[in-house]
Every structure is written in C-alpha cells, then in structure tokens.
mmCIF file with all atom_site columns, C-alpha atoms in Angstrom:
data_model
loop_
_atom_site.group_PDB
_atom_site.id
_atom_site.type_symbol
_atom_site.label_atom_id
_atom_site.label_alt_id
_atom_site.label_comp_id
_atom_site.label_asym_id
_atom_site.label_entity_id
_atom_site.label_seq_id
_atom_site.pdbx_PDB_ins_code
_atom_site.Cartn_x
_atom_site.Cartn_y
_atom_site.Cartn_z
_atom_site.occupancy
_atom_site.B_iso_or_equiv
_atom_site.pdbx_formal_charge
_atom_site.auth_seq_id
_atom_site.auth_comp_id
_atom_site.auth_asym_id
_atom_site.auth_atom_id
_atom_site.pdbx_PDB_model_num
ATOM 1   C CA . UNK A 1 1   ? -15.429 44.682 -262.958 1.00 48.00 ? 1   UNK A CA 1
ATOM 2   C CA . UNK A 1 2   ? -14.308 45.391 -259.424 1.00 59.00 ? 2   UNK A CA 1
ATOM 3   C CA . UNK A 1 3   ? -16.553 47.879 -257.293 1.00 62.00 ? 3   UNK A CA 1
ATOM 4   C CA . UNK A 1 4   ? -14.150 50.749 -255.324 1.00 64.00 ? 4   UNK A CA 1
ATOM 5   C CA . UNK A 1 5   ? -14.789 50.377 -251.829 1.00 69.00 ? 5   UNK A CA 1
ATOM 6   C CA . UNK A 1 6   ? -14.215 53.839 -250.257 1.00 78.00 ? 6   UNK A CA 1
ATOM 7   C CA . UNK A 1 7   ? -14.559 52.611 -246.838 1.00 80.00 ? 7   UNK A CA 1
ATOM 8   C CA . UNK A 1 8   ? -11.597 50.195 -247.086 1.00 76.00 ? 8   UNK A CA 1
ATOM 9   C CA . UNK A 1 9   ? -9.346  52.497 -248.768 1.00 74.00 ? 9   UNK A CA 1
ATOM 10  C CA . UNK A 1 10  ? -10.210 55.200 -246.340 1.00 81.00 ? 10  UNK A CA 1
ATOM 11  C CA . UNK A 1 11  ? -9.276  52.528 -243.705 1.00 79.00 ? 11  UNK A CA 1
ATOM 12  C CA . UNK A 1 12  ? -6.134  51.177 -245.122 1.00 76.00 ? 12  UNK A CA 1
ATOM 13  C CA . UNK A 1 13  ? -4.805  55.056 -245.741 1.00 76.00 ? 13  UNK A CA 1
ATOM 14  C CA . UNK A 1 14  ? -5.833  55.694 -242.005 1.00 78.00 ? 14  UNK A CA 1
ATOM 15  C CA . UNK A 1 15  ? -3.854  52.279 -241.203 1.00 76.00 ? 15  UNK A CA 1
ATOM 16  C CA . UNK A 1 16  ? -1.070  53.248 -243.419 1.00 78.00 ? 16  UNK A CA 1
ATOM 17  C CA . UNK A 1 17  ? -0.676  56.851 -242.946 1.00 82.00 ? 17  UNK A CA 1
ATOM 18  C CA . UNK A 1 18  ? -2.590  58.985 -240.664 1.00 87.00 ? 18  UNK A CA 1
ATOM 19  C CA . UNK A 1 19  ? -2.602  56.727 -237.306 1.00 86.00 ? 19  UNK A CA 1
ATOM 20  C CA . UNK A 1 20  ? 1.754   56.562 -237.219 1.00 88.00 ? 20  UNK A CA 1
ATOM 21  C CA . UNK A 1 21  ? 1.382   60.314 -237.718 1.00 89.00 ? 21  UNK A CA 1
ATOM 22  C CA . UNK A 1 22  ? -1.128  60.462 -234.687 1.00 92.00 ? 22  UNK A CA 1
ATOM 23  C CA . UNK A 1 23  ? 1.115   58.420 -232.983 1.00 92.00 ? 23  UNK A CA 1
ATOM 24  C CA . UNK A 1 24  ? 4.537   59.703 -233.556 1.00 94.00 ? 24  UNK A CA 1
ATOM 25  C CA . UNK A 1 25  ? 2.476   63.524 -232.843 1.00 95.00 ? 25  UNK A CA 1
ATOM 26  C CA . UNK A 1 26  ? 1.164   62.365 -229.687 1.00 96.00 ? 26  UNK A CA 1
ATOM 27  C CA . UNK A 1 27  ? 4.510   61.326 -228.371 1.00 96.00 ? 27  UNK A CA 1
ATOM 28  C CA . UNK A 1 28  ? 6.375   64.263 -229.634 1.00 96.00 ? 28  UNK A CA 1
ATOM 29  C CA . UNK A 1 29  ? 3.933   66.525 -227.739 1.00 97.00 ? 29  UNK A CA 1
ATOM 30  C CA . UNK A 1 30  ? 4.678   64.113 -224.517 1.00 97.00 ? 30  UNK A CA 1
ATOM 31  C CA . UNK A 1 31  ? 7.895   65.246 -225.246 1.00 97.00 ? 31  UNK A CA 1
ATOM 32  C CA . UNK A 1 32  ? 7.806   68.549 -225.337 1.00 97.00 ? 32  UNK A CA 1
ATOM 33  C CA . UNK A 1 33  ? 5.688   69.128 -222.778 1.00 98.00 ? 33  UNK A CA 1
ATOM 34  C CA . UNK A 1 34  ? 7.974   66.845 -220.583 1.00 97.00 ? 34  UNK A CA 1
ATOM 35  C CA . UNK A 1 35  ? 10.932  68.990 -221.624 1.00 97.00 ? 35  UNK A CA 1
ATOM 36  C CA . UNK A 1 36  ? 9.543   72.528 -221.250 1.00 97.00 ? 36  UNK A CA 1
ATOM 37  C CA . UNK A 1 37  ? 8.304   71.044 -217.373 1.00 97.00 ? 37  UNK A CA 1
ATOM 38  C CA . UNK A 1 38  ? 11.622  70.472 -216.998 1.00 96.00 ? 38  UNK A CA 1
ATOM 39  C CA . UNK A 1 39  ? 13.361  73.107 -218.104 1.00 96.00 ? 39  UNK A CA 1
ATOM 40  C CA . UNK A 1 40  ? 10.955  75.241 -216.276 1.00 97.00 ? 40  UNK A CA 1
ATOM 41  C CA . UNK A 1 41  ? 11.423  73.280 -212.903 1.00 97.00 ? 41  UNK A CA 1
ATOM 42  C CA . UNK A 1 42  ? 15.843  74.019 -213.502 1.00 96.00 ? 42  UNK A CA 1
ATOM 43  C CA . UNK A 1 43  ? 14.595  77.935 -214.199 1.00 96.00 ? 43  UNK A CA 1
ATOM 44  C CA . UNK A 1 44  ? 12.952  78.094 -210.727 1.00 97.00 ? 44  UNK A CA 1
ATOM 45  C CA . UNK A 1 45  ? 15.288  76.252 -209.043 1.00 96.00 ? 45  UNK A CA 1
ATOM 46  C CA . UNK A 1 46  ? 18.370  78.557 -210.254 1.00 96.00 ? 46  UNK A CA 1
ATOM 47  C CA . UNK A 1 47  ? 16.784  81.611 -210.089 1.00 97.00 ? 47  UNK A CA 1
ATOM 48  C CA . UNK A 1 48  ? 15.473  81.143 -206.551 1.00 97.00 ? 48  UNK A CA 1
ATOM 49  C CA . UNK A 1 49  ? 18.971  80.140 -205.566 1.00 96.00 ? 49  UNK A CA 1
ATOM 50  C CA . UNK A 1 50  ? 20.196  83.214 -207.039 1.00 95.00 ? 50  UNK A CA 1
ATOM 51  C CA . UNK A 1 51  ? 17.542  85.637 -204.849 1.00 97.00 ? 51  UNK A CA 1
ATOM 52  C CA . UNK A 1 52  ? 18.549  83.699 -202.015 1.00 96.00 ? 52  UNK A CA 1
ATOM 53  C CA . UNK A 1 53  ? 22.068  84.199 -202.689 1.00 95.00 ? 53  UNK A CA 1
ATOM 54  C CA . UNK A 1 54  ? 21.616  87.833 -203.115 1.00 95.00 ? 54  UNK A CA 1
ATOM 55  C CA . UNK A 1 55  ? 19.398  88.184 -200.070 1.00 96.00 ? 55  UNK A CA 1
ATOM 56  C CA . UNK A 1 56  ? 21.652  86.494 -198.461 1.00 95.00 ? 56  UNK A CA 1
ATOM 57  C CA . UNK A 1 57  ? 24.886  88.970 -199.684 1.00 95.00 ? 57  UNK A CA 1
ATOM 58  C CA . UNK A 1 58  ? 22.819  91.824 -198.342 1.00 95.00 ? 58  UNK A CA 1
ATOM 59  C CA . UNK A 1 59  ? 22.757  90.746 -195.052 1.00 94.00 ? 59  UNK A CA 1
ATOM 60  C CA . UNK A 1 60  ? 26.584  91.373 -194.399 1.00 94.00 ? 60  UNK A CA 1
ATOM 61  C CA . UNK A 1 61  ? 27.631  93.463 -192.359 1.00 95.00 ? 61  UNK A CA 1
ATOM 62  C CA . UNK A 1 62  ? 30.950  93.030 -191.959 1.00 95.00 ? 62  UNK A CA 1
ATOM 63  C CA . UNK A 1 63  ? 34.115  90.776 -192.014 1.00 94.00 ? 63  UNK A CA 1
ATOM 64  C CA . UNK A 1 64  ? 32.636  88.061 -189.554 1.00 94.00 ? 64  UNK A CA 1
ATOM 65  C CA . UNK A 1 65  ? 29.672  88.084 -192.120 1.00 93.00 ? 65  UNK A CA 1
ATOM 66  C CA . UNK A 1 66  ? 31.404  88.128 -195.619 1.00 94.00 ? 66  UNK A CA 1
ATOM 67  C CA . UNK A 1 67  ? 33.694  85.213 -194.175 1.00 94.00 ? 67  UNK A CA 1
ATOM 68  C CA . UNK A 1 68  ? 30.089  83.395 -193.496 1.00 93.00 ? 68  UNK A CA 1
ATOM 69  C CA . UNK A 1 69  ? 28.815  84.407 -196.411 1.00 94.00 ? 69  UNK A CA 1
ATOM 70  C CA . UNK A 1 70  ? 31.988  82.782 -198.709 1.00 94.00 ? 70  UNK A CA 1
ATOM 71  C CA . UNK A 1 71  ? 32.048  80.174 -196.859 1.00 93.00 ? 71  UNK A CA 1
ATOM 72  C CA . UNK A 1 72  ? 28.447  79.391 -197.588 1.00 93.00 ? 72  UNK A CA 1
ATOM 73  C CA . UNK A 1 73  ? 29.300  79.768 -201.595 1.00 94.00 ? 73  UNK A CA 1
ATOM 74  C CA . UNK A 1 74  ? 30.864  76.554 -201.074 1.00 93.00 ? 74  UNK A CA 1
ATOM 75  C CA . UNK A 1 75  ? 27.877  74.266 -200.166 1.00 94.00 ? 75  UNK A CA 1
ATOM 76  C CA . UNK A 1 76  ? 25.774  76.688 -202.936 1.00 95.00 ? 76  UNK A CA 1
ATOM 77  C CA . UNK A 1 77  ? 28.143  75.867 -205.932 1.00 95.00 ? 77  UNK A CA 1
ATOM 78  C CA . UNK A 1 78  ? 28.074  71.855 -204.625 1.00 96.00 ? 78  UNK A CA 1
ATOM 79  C CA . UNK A 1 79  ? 24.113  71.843 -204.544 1.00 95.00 ? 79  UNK A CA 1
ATOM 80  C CA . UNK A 1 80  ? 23.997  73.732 -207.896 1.00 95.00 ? 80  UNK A CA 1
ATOM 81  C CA . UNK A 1 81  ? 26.620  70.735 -209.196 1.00 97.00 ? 81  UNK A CA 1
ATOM 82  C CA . UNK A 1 82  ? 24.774  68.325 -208.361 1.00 97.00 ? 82  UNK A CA 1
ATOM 83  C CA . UNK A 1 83  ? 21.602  70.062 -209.623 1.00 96.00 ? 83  UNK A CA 1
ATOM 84  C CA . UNK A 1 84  ? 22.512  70.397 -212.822 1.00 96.00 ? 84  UNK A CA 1
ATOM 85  C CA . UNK A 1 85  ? 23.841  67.112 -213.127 1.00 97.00 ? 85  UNK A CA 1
ATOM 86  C CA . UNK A 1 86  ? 20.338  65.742 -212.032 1.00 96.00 ? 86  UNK A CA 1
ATOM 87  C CA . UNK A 1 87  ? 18.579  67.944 -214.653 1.00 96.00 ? 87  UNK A CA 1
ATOM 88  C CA . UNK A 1 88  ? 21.518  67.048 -217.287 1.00 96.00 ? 88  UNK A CA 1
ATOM 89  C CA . UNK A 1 89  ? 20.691  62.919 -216.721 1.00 97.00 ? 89  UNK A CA 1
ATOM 90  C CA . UNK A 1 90  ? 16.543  64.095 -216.524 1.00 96.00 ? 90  UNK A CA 1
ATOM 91  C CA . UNK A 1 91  ? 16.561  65.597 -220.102 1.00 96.00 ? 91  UNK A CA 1
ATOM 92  C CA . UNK A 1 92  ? 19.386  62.160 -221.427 1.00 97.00 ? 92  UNK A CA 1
ATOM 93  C CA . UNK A 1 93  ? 16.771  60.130 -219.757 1.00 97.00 ? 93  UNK A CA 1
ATOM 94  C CA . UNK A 1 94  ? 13.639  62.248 -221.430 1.00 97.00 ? 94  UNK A CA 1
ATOM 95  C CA . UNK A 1 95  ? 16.038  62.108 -225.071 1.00 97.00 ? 95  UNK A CA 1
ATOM 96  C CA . UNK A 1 96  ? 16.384  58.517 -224.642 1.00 97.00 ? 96  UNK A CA 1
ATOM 97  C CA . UNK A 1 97  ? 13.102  57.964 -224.250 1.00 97.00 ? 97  UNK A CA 1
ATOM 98  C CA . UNK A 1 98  ? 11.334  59.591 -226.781 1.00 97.00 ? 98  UNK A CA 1
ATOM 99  C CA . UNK A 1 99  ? 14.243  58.052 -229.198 1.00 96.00 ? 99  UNK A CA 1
ATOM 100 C CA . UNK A 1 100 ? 13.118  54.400 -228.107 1.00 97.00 ? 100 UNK A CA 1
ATOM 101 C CA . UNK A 1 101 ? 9.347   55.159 -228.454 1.00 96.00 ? 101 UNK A CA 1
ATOM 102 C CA . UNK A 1 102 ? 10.118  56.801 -232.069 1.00 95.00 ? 102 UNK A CA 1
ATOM 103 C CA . UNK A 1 103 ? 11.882  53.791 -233.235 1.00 95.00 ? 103 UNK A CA 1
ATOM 104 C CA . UNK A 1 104 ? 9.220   51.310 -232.189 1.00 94.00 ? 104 UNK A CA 1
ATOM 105 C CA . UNK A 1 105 ? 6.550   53.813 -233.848 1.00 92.00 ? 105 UNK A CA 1
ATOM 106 C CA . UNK A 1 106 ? 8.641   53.522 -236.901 1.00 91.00 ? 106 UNK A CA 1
ATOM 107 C CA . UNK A 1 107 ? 9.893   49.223 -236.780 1.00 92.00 ? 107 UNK A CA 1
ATOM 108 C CA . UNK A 1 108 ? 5.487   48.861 -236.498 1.00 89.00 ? 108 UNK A CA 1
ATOM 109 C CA . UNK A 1 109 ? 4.549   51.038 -239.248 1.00 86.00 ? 109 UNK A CA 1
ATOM 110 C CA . UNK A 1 110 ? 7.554   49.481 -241.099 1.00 87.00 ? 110 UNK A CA 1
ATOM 111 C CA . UNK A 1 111 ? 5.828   45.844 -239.969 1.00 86.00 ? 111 UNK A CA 1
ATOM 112 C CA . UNK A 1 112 ? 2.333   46.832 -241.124 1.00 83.00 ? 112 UNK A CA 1
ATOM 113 C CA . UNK A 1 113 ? 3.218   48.642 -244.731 1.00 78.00 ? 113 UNK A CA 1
ATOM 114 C CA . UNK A 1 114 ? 5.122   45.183 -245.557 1.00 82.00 ? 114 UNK A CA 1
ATOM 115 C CA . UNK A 1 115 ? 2.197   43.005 -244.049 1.00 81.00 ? 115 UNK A CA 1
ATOM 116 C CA . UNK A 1 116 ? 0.151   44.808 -246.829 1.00 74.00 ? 116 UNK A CA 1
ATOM 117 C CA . UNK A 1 117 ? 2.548   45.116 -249.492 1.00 72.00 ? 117 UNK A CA 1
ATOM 118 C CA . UNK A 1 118 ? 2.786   41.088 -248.900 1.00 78.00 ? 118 UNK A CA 1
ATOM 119 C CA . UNK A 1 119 ? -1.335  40.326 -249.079 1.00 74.00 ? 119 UNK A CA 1
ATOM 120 C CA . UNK A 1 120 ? -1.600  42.942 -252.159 1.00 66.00 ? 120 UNK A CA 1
ATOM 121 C CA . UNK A 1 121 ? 1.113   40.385 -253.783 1.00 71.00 ? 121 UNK A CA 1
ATOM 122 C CA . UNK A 1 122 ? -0.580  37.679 -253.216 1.00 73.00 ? 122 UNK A CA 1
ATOM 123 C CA . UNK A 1 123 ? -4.207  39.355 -254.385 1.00 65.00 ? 123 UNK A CA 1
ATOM 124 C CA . UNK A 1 124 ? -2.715  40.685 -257.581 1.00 58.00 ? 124 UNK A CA 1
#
C-alpha cells in the first residue's frame, strides 16, 4: 500500500494551481496600476490645460486680445492632438503588453500541466 504524501501533493497543487494564479494576479495588478497612472497623468494634463485656457480667456480685454487669444486655440488644440495620441499609443502599448505576458503565463502553465500529465502516464 502506497503512503499519501501531503507535502508533495500540497506542492504539485501549488505548482499546478496557485503559483499561475499568483502570477497572472501579480501582472494584472502591474496592469492596473500602470493604467490608472496613466489615466491619471492624461486627467492632469487636460484639466490643467483647461485652467490655463480659462485663465487665459479672462485676460481679454478686448479685440487685439480675443484675436490673440483665438489665435492661441490653434497651437492648444495641436498640443492636445498630439497628446492624446501619445496617451492613445501609451495605453495600446500597456494592452499589448499585459496581452503578451498573459499568454506566456498561460503557454507555461499549459507546458507544466502536460509535463505532469506525461510522468503520471508513465507512473500509472
């Protein structure tokens, strides 16, 4: 008769199981803190761009000013283009990322649980 040995099967379930779920955790938590940075950084950056505008509006004082004042709109809506086309490709790039490190989390768990399905076979 065979004994049960607790201490591998607690190992092999903690191979098998609980350390991909560590894993996969500990990247989706890089992940969301990476994403909430970011989405705080584009908050700031639009919101202090809108004060400024708005400071900005109440210093005219007349047509000379307004003119100034349009004119500047221009470079503003350019700079917030191209801002949100930097955070657009940040939050791809931090998508992309956390896709590719999912996957490979996933192709070595898939690796391992047919390692051991294979040395079972050959035990039993």
């Amino acid at each position: 008769m065979r004994t049960l040995n607790t201490n591998e099967m607690t190992q092999q379930f903690d191979n098998m199981f609980m350390a991909p779920v560590r894993a996969y955790m500990a990247l989706s938590i890089d992940y969301s803190e990476k994403m909430i940075n970011a989405q705080m950084d584009a908050s700031k950056a639009y919101v202090d761009t809108g004060i400024a505008q708005m400071r900005q509006m109440m210093e005219v004082k007349d047509a000379e000013g307004l003119r100034s004042y349009m004119e500047g709109q221009q470079k503003v809506a350019k700079e917030l283009a191209e801002r949100v086309k930097g955070d657009t490709d940040k939050v791809v790039s931090l998508q992309q990322d956390f896709i590719q490190k999912s996957q490979k989390i996933t192709e070595d768990n898939v690796k391992q649980a047919q390692t051991a399905a294979s040395k079972l076979s050959k035990t039993a």
